[in-house]
Amino acid sequence: MTTSRIINFNPGPAALPLPVLEEIREELLNYKGAGMSILEMSHRAKEFEAILNDAIARTRRLLALDERFHVVFLQGGATLQFSMVPMNFLADNRSADYVNTGTWSTNAIKEARVLGKPIRVAASSEESRFTRIPHPIAFSPDAVYAHITSNNTIRGTQYASVPDTGGVPLVADMSSDIMSRPFDPGPFGLIYAGAQKNIGPAGVTLVIVREDLLARVPDNLPVMLKYTTYTAKNSLYNTPPCFAIYTVQLVLKWIEEAVGGLAKMDAVNRRKAGLLYSRIDGSGGFYRGTAEAGSRSLMNVTFRLPSEELEKRFIEEAARTGFGGLKGHRSVGGCRASIYNAVPLEGVQALADFMGEFARRNG
Ligand SMILES: *Cc1c(COP(=O)(O)O)cnc(C)c1O
């Protein structure tokens, strides 16, 4: 039993900013004088609508979205988006391009095919065991959209820049790097992100969708599976996940007001990733990064030790020292430090120090 908080490198659900947790605790029993908790309040209450609209406004400001983009909150996780995207945009059975960079993109491809959609895999890094982001990618000009996974949470790879699709709208699963760095939203038709990695708790998915793509949404879909249901009713067609949206709002406020926006967030995130990658690269081969240098993720740092025995010992000793969540995904093994927005620089520095010391003792 640990009595104090760990330094949390969990892959998701993951660390939340401490000031956000403190604010939740502060407001939990009586939200801003309403006489009740957010947990107990109607989603039609003016307090909740203010929270929802503030979360949307902050998303728009942070990502510099123009008026063509709708911001909505859904349930079903990023995984439901694997189905909703093709259901909504490929009703006429036109094709879309997918780039396969690991487990999550593989699942997105699988779900589109379950629906019988004639999608095309434009590029894949499967033959190099998903250790890199394919480049360059030959996208089809006839595709309705081009789907990418911007950060591959399990393999520890990330697009260093937005790929050029030649004008085909990008659809991006940004579950594990949304709000971690600035980017030009212009080429994107839809962005989705399960909140539980970088912007909040489990239970809500942020979806950003461009107006022109909504014309493709067919009438004959169940109401909860249509993007237009959410865009027409400001995410309030039925009861949304109120508490999760409230937490997202506080995280976005923290990014805007305490961190100072995405350029500053990116600078901190780069320093954090730099600390770990330079520790790995400077370890004389004791630690081995699993992603190719040009494709390394700033969010999920994946690495191996000389043996599985040492990996086990590393994870156990790290846990005893107060570092949690360092075990690699069960499908790939090894170690992974997820250093999302909320993981502080000092925590990452402490892990880098521990890694150096562990290598000296066991190398
Ligand atoms: C975690 C994750 C998912 C799955 O998210 P759920 O919300 O559990 O459905 C999908 N894509 C990426 C990139 C992820 O990191």
Short mmCIF file of C-alpha atoms and ligand atoms in Angstrom, two decimals:
data_model
loop_
_atom_site.label_atom_id
_atom_site.label_comp_id
_atom_site.label_asym_id
_atom_site.label_seq_id
_atom_site.Cartn_x
_atom_site.Cartn_y
_atom_site.Cartn_z
CA MET A 1 0.00 0.00 0.00
CA THR A 2 1.35 3.40 -0.91
CA THR A 3 -0.06 6.25 1.07
CA SER A 4 1.24 9.03 -1.16
CA ARG A 5 0.54 9.54 -4.84
CA ILE A 6 2.79 7.73 -7.32
CA ILE A 7 4.42 9.23 -10.37
CA ASN A 8 1.91 7.85 -12.81
CA PHE A 9 3.12 6.55 -16.19
CA ASN A 10 -0.09 4.64 -16.92
CA PRO A 11 -1.04 4.36 -20.61
CA GLY A 12 -4.74 5.06 -20.08
CA PRO A 13 -6.70 5.83 -18.08
CA ALA A 14 -3.76 7.93 -17.10
CA ALA A 15 -2.47 10.75 -14.93
CA LEU A 16 -4.61 13.84 -14.51
CA PRO A 17 -3.15 17.22 -13.52
CA LEU A 18 -3.10 17.45 -9.73
CA PRO A 19 -4.66 20.96 -9.72
CA VAL A 20 -7.60 19.49 -11.69
CA LEU A 21 -8.14 16.71 -9.14
CA GLU A 22 -7.95 19.27 -6.35
CA GLU A 23 -10.50 21.49 -8.07
CA ILE A 24 -12.84 18.50 -8.49
CA ARG A 25 -12.47 17.68 -4.81
CA GLU A 26 -13.14 21.30 -3.89
CA GLU A 27 -16.31 21.47 -5.98
CA LEU A 28 -17.53 17.91 -5.53
CA LEU A 29 -20.22 18.35 -2.87
CA ASN A 30 -21.55 21.75 -3.87
CA TYR A 31 -20.78 22.96 -7.38
CA LYS A 32 -20.36 26.75 -7.37
CA GLY A 33 -23.21 27.26 -4.90
CA ALA A 34 -25.74 25.10 -6.80
CA GLY A 35 -26.35 23.13 -3.60
CA MET A 36 -25.49 19.83 -5.26
CA SER A 37 -22.70 17.98 -7.00
CA ILE A 38 -22.19 17.98 -10.75
CA LEU A 39 -22.78 14.26 -10.36
CA GLU A 40 -26.35 14.96 -9.24
CA MET A 41 -27.28 17.72 -11.62
CA SER A 42 -29.47 17.77 -14.72
CA HIS A 43 -27.59 17.89 -18.00
CA ARG A 44 -30.07 20.65 -18.91
CA ALA A 45 -29.07 22.75 -15.90
CA LYS A 46 -27.51 26.10 -16.75
CA GLU A 47 -24.39 25.14 -14.76
CA PHE A 48 -23.80 22.05 -16.89
CA GLU A 49 -24.49 23.83 -20.16
CA ALA A 50 -21.91 26.43 -19.17
CA ILE A 51 -19.39 23.64 -18.53
CA LEU A 52 -20.13 21.99 -21.87
CA ASN A 53 -19.92 25.24 -23.81
CA ASP A 54 -16.71 26.21 -22.06
CA ALA A 55 -15.15 22.84 -22.94
CA ILE A 56 -16.14 23.42 -26.58
CA ALA A 57 -14.85 27.00 -26.61
CA ARG A 58 -11.53 25.95 -25.11
CA THR A 59 -11.18 23.10 -27.63
CA ARG A 60 -11.78 25.62 -30.43
CA ARG A 61 -9.23 28.08 -29.06
CA LEU A 62 -6.56 25.53 -28.22
CA LEU A 63 -6.76 23.84 -31.63
CA ALA A 64 -7.47 27.06 -33.57
CA LEU A 65 -10.60 25.56 -35.15
CA ASP A 66 -12.53 27.79 -37.54
CA GLU A 67 -16.34 27.86 -37.78
CA ARG A 68 -16.43 24.92 -40.23
CA PHE A 69 -15.65 22.55 -37.35
CA HIS A 70 -18.17 21.13 -34.88
CA VAL A 71 -16.97 19.97 -31.46
CA VAL A 72 -19.05 17.19 -29.90
CA PHE A 73 -18.79 14.71 -27.04
CA LEU A 74 -19.75 11.07 -27.52
CA GLN A 75 -19.59 7.81 -25.61
CA GLY A 76 -18.38 4.41 -26.79
CA GLY A 77 -14.68 5.27 -26.67
CA ALA A 78 -12.34 5.73 -29.59
CA THR A 79 -13.31 2.19 -30.54
CA LEU A 80 -16.86 3.18 -31.49
CA GLN A 81 -15.36 5.76 -33.85
CA PHE A 82 -13.73 2.89 -35.78
CA SER A 83 -17.32 1.97 -36.80
CA MET A 84 -18.99 5.37 -36.84
CA VAL A 85 -16.53 6.95 -39.27
CA PRO A 86 -17.19 4.46 -42.10
CA MET A 87 -20.93 4.22 -41.26
CA ASN A 88 -21.34 7.97 -41.55
CA PHE A 89 -19.00 8.76 -44.42
CA LEU A 90 -19.05 5.67 -46.66
CA ALA A 91 -22.78 4.99 -46.95
CA ASP A 92 -22.48 5.21 -50.75
CA ASN A 93 -19.78 2.50 -50.65
CA ARG A 94 -17.06 4.76 -51.97
CA SER A 95 -13.61 3.93 -50.68
CA ALA A 96 -11.36 5.41 -48.00
CA ASP A 97 -7.65 5.05 -47.34
CA TYR A 98 -6.26 3.69 -44.07
CA VAL A 99 -2.68 3.73 -42.84
CA ASN A 100 -1.86 0.77 -40.62
CA THR A 101 0.61 1.71 -37.90
CA GLY A 102 -0.34 -0.76 -35.18
CA THR A 103 -3.08 -2.27 -33.03
CA TRP A 104 -5.47 0.68 -33.08
CA SER A 105 -5.27 1.30 -36.81
CA THR A 106 -5.58 -2.45 -37.39
CA ASN A 107 -8.78 -2.38 -35.34
CA ALA A 108 -10.09 0.63 -37.27
CA ILE A 109 -9.48 -1.21 -40.55
CA LYS A 110 -11.16 -4.33 -39.21
CA GLU A 111 -14.30 -2.45 -38.18
CA ALA A 112 -14.62 -0.73 -41.57
CA ARG A 113 -14.36 -4.16 -43.22
CA VAL A 114 -16.93 -5.68 -40.85
CA LEU A 115 -19.33 -3.14 -42.32
CA GLY A 116 -18.39 -4.32 -45.82
CA LYS A 117 -16.81 -1.01 -46.80
CA PRO A 118 -14.32 -1.23 -49.70
CA ILE A 119 -11.49 0.51 -47.90
CA ARG A 120 -7.86 0.41 -49.02
CA VAL A 121 -4.74 0.12 -46.88
CA ALA A 122 -2.61 2.87 -48.42
CA ALA A 123 0.46 2.04 -46.33
CA SER A 124 1.43 -0.22 -43.48
CA SER A 125 4.46 -0.64 -41.27
CA GLU A 126 3.42 -4.15 -40.28
CA GLU A 127 6.39 -5.71 -42.13
CA SER A 128 8.74 -3.74 -39.87
CA ARG A 129 6.68 -4.78 -36.83
CA PHE A 130 5.14 -1.32 -36.53
CA THR A 131 8.39 0.26 -35.41
CA ARG A 132 7.97 3.25 -37.72
CA ILE A 133 5.51 5.56 -39.46
CA PRO A 134 5.44 4.86 -43.24
CA HIS A 135 6.74 7.73 -45.36
CA PRO A 136 5.98 8.87 -47.98
CA ILE A 137 2.43 7.54 -48.32
CA ALA A 138 0.68 7.35 -51.71
CA PHE A 139 -2.89 8.36 -50.90
CA SER A 140 -5.61 7.86 -53.49
CA PRO A 141 -7.15 11.10 -54.77
CA ASP A 142 -10.51 9.26 -54.96
CA ALA A 143 -10.66 8.37 -51.28
CA VAL A 144 -13.48 9.96 -49.27
CA TYR A 145 -11.06 10.31 -46.37
CA ALA A 146 -7.64 9.12 -45.26
CA HIS A 147 -7.51 7.57 -41.79
CA ILE A 148 -4.41 7.76 -39.61
CA THR A 149 -3.56 7.03 -35.98
CA SER A 150 -1.48 10.07 -35.07
CA ASN A 151 0.15 8.43 -32.05
CA ASN A 152 0.50 4.70 -31.61
CA THR A 153 0.09 4.20 -27.90
CA ILE A 154 1.26 0.58 -27.84
CA ARG A 155 4.22 0.71 -30.25
CA GLY A 156 5.47 4.14 -29.22
CA THR A 157 5.45 5.73 -32.66
CA GLN A 158 3.98 9.06 -33.75
CA TYR A 159 3.68 11.09 -36.94
CA ALA A 160 6.30 13.84 -36.73
CA SER A 161 4.15 15.93 -39.07
CA VAL A 162 0.75 15.77 -40.73
CA PRO A 163 1.02 13.63 -43.91
CA ASP A 164 0.12 15.24 -47.24
CA THR A 165 -3.02 13.61 -48.64
CA GLY A 166 -3.28 15.90 -51.65
CA GLY A 167 -6.53 17.40 -50.42
CA VAL A 168 -8.33 14.24 -49.23
CA PRO A 169 -9.74 15.02 -45.74
CA LEU A 170 -7.76 13.38 -42.97
CA VAL A 171 -9.57 11.41 -40.29
CA ALA A 172 -7.31 11.00 -37.29
CA ASP A 173 -7.45 8.89 -34.16
CA MET A 174 -5.67 11.31 -31.80
CA SER A 175 -6.64 9.48 -28.61
CA SER A 176 -3.14 9.49 -27.19
CA ASP A 177 -1.74 12.81 -28.41
CA ILE A 178 -4.65 15.26 -28.70
CA MET A 179 -3.79 18.63 -27.10
CA SER A 180 -0.13 17.63 -26.75
CA ARG A 181 1.15 19.85 -29.58
CA PRO A 182 -0.18 22.44 -32.01
CA PHE A 183 -1.05 21.47 -35.58
CA ASP A 184 -2.88 22.98 -38.54
CA PRO A 185 -6.46 21.63 -38.43
CA GLY A 186 -7.03 22.63 -42.07
CA PRO A 187 -6.42 19.21 -43.69
CA PHE A 188 -8.63 17.36 -41.18
CA GLY A 189 -12.19 16.28 -41.83
CA LEU A 190 -12.64 14.54 -38.49
CA ILE A 191 -10.56 14.08 -35.36
CA TYR A 192 -11.50 11.77 -32.52
CA ALA A 193 -9.96 11.06 -29.16
CA GLY A 194 -10.96 8.95 -26.20
CA ALA A 195 -10.39 11.38 -23.33
CA GLN A 196 -8.67 9.00 -20.95
CA LYS A 197 -5.12 9.42 -22.24
CA ASN A 198 -4.46 13.12 -22.53
CA ILE A 199 -7.51 15.19 -21.67
CA GLY A 200 -9.64 13.56 -19.01
CA PRO A 201 -11.21 10.41 -17.60
CA ALA A 202 -12.66 7.38 -19.36
CA GLY A 203 -16.25 7.64 -20.59
CA VAL A 204 -16.16 10.46 -23.10
CA THR A 205 -14.79 10.80 -26.63
CA LEU A 206 -14.03 14.17 -28.17
CA VAL A 207 -15.05 14.37 -31.84
CA ILE A 208 -14.24 17.29 -34.09
CA VAL A 209 -16.01 17.10 -37.43
CA ARG A 210 -15.97 19.42 -40.44
CA GLU A 211 -19.32 20.67 -41.68
CA ASP A 212 -18.92 19.57 -45.31
CA LEU A 213 -18.49 15.91 -44.31
CA LEU A 214 -21.84 15.92 -42.50
CA ALA A 215 -23.55 15.98 -45.89
CA ARG A 216 -22.40 12.37 -46.27
CA VAL A 217 -24.25 11.15 -43.15
CA PRO A 218 -27.10 8.88 -44.28
CA ASP A 219 -30.61 9.10 -42.79
CA ASN A 220 -30.95 5.39 -42.16
CA LEU A 221 -28.56 5.09 -39.24
CA PRO A 222 -29.55 4.57 -35.59
CA VAL A 223 -29.83 7.98 -33.98
CA MET A 224 -26.93 7.48 -31.54
CA LEU A 225 -24.60 6.46 -34.37
CA LYS A 226 -25.08 9.58 -36.49
CA TYR A 227 -22.72 12.54 -36.08
CA THR A 228 -25.58 14.86 -37.03
CA THR A 229 -27.50 13.87 -33.88
CA TYR A 230 -24.71 15.35 -31.80
CA THR A 231 -23.95 18.38 -33.97
CA ALA A 232 -27.63 19.36 -34.20
CA LYS A 233 -28.20 19.19 -30.43
CA ASN A 234 -24.87 20.44 -29.08
CA SER A 235 -24.13 16.93 -27.68
CA LEU A 236 -27.37 17.07 -25.65
CA TYR A 237 -29.70 14.81 -27.65
CA ASN A 238 -29.66 12.45 -24.67
CA THR A 239 -27.81 12.49 -21.35
CA PRO A 240 -24.11 13.00 -22.03
CA PRO A 241 -21.36 11.78 -19.66
CA CYS A 242 -21.61 14.94 -17.56
CA PHE A 243 -18.89 14.28 -15.02
CA ALA A 244 -16.38 13.19 -17.66
CA ILE A 245 -17.11 16.32 -19.73
CA TYR A 246 -16.69 18.46 -16.61
CA THR A 247 -13.28 16.88 -15.99
CA VAL A 248 -12.26 17.48 -19.61
CA GLN A 249 -13.29 21.12 -19.23
CA LEU A 250 -11.03 21.49 -16.20
CA VAL A 251 -8.12 19.80 -17.99
CA LEU A 252 -8.53 22.14 -20.98
CA LYS A 253 -8.65 25.12 -18.61
CA TRP A 254 -5.43 23.86 -17.02
CA ILE A 255 -3.76 23.57 -20.45
CA GLU A 256 -4.88 27.07 -21.45
CA GLU A 257 -4.39 28.94 -18.21
CA ALA A 258 -1.75 27.11 -16.17
CA VAL A 259 0.41 25.71 -18.99
CA GLY A 260 -0.26 28.57 -21.44
CA GLY A 261 -1.50 26.75 -24.54
CA LEU A 262 -0.34 24.04 -26.90
CA ALA A 263 2.97 25.58 -27.98
CA LYS A 264 4.05 25.65 -24.33
CA MET A 265 2.58 22.17 -23.74
CA ASP A 266 4.59 20.90 -26.71
CA ALA A 267 7.81 22.45 -25.39
CA VAL A 268 7.38 20.70 -22.02
CA ASN A 269 6.43 17.43 -23.71
CA ARG A 270 9.54 17.58 -25.91
CA ARG A 271 11.77 18.14 -22.91
CA LYS A 272 10.16 15.20 -21.12
CA ALA A 273 10.57 12.84 -24.09
CA GLY A 274 14.12 14.12 -24.63
CA LEU A 275 15.09 13.18 -21.07
CA LEU A 276 13.99 9.57 -21.55
CA TYR A 277 15.26 9.07 -25.11
CA SER A 278 18.67 10.49 -24.27
CA ARG A 279 18.82 8.22 -21.23
CA ILE A 280 17.98 5.25 -23.49
CA ASP A 281 20.44 6.25 -26.23
CA GLY A 282 23.19 7.04 -23.72
CA SER A 283 22.90 3.72 -21.88
CA GLY A 284 25.45 1.89 -24.05
CA GLY A 285 22.78 -0.53 -25.26
CA PHE A 286 21.36 -1.42 -21.82
CA TYR A 287 18.07 0.21 -22.80
CA ARG A 288 16.90 -0.23 -26.41
CA GLY A 289 14.22 2.04 -27.84
CA THR A 290 11.75 -0.02 -29.87
CA ALA A 291 10.67 2.73 -32.30
CA GLU A 292 12.82 4.03 -35.15
CA ALA A 293 14.39 7.38 -34.34
CA GLY A 294 12.34 9.47 -36.81
CA SER A 295 9.07 7.89 -35.68
CA ARG A 296 9.49 8.09 -31.91
CA SER A 297 6.48 9.11 -29.87
CA LEU A 298 6.63 12.08 -27.53
CA MET A 299 3.82 10.48 -25.51
CA ASN A 300 4.66 6.78 -25.12
CA VAL A 301 8.33 5.92 -24.74
CA THR A 302 8.75 2.20 -25.42
CA PHE A 303 11.96 0.36 -24.61
CA ARG A 304 13.48 -3.01 -23.85
CA LEU A 305 16.16 -4.13 -21.39
CA PRO A 306 18.74 -6.88 -22.06
CA SER A 307 16.39 -9.64 -20.80
CA GLU A 308 12.79 -10.18 -19.78
CA GLU A 309 14.10 -11.03 -16.32
CA LEU A 310 15.68 -7.56 -16.06
CA GLU A 311 12.52 -5.94 -17.41
CA LYS A 312 10.52 -7.59 -14.67
CA ARG A 313 13.00 -6.45 -12.04
CA PHE A 314 13.04 -2.92 -13.50
CA ILE A 315 9.26 -2.62 -13.34
CA GLU A 316 9.12 -4.02 -9.79
CA GLU A 317 11.91 -1.81 -8.46
CA ALA A 318 10.44 1.21 -10.18
CA ALA A 319 7.07 0.49 -8.56
CA ARG A 320 8.72 0.25 -5.12
CA THR A 321 10.42 3.59 -5.80
CA GLY A 322 7.08 5.23 -6.63
CA PHE A 323 6.89 4.97 -10.44
CA GLY A 324 3.73 3.28 -11.70
CA GLY A 325 2.49 1.99 -15.04
CA LEU A 326 5.81 1.13 -16.72
CA LYS A 327 4.88 -2.31 -18.04
CA GLY A 328 4.63 -2.51 -21.83
CA HIS A 329 1.29 -3.46 -23.43
CA ARG A 330 0.58 -7.17 -22.96
CA SER A 331 0.67 -7.69 -26.74
CA VAL A 332 4.29 -6.47 -27.14
CA GLY A 333 5.97 -6.80 -23.73
CA GLY A 334 8.92 -4.68 -22.64
CA CYS A 335 8.56 -1.34 -20.91
CA ARG A 336 6.62 1.80 -21.70
CA ALA A 337 6.58 5.17 -20.00
CA SER A 338 3.47 7.10 -20.98
CA ILE A 339 4.33 10.74 -20.45
CA TYR A 340 1.10 12.49 -21.33
CA ASN A 341 0.44 16.18 -20.69
CA ALA A 342 -0.36 15.70 -17.01
CA VAL A 343 2.90 13.88 -16.14
CA PRO A 344 5.17 16.59 -14.72
CA LEU A 345 8.70 17.24 -16.00
CA GLU A 346 10.13 16.56 -12.52
CA GLY A 347 8.49 13.13 -12.50
CA VAL A 348 10.07 12.27 -15.84
CA GLN A 349 13.44 13.58 -14.63
CA ALA A 350 13.14 11.35 -11.58
CA LEU A 351 12.43 8.34 -13.82
CA ALA A 352 15.42 9.17 -16.05
CA ASP A 353 17.61 9.31 -12.92
CA PHE A 354 16.24 5.97 -11.73
CA MET A 355 16.90 4.43 -15.15
CA GLY A 356 20.50 5.62 -15.05
CA GLU A 357 21.02 4.22 -11.60
CA PHE A 358 19.30 0.89 -12.46
CA ALA A 359 21.53 0.49 -15.53
CA ARG A 360 24.67 1.10 -13.47
CA ARG A 361 23.65 -1.54 -10.93
CA ASN A 362 22.55 -4.14 -13.48
CA GLY A 363 24.54 -3.39 -16.65
C1 LIG B 1 -6.59 3.75 -26.11
C2 LIG B 1 -6.72 3.94 -27.57
C3 LIG B 1 -7.85 3.51 -28.27
C4 LIG B 1 -8.99 2.77 -27.62
O1 LIG B 1 -9.74 3.68 -26.91
P1 LIG B 1 -11.10 3.27 -26.17
O2 LIG B 1 -11.53 4.62 -25.66
O3 LIG B 1 -10.73 2.30 -25.10
O4 LIG B 1 -12.02 2.70 -27.17
C5 LIG B 1 -7.92 3.79 -29.62
N1 LIG B 1 -6.93 4.43 -30.25
C6 LIG B 1 -5.82 4.85 -29.61
C7 LIG B 1 -4.76 5.57 -30.36
C8 LIG B 1 -5.69 4.62 -28.25
O5 LIG B 1 -4.58 5.03 -27.60
#
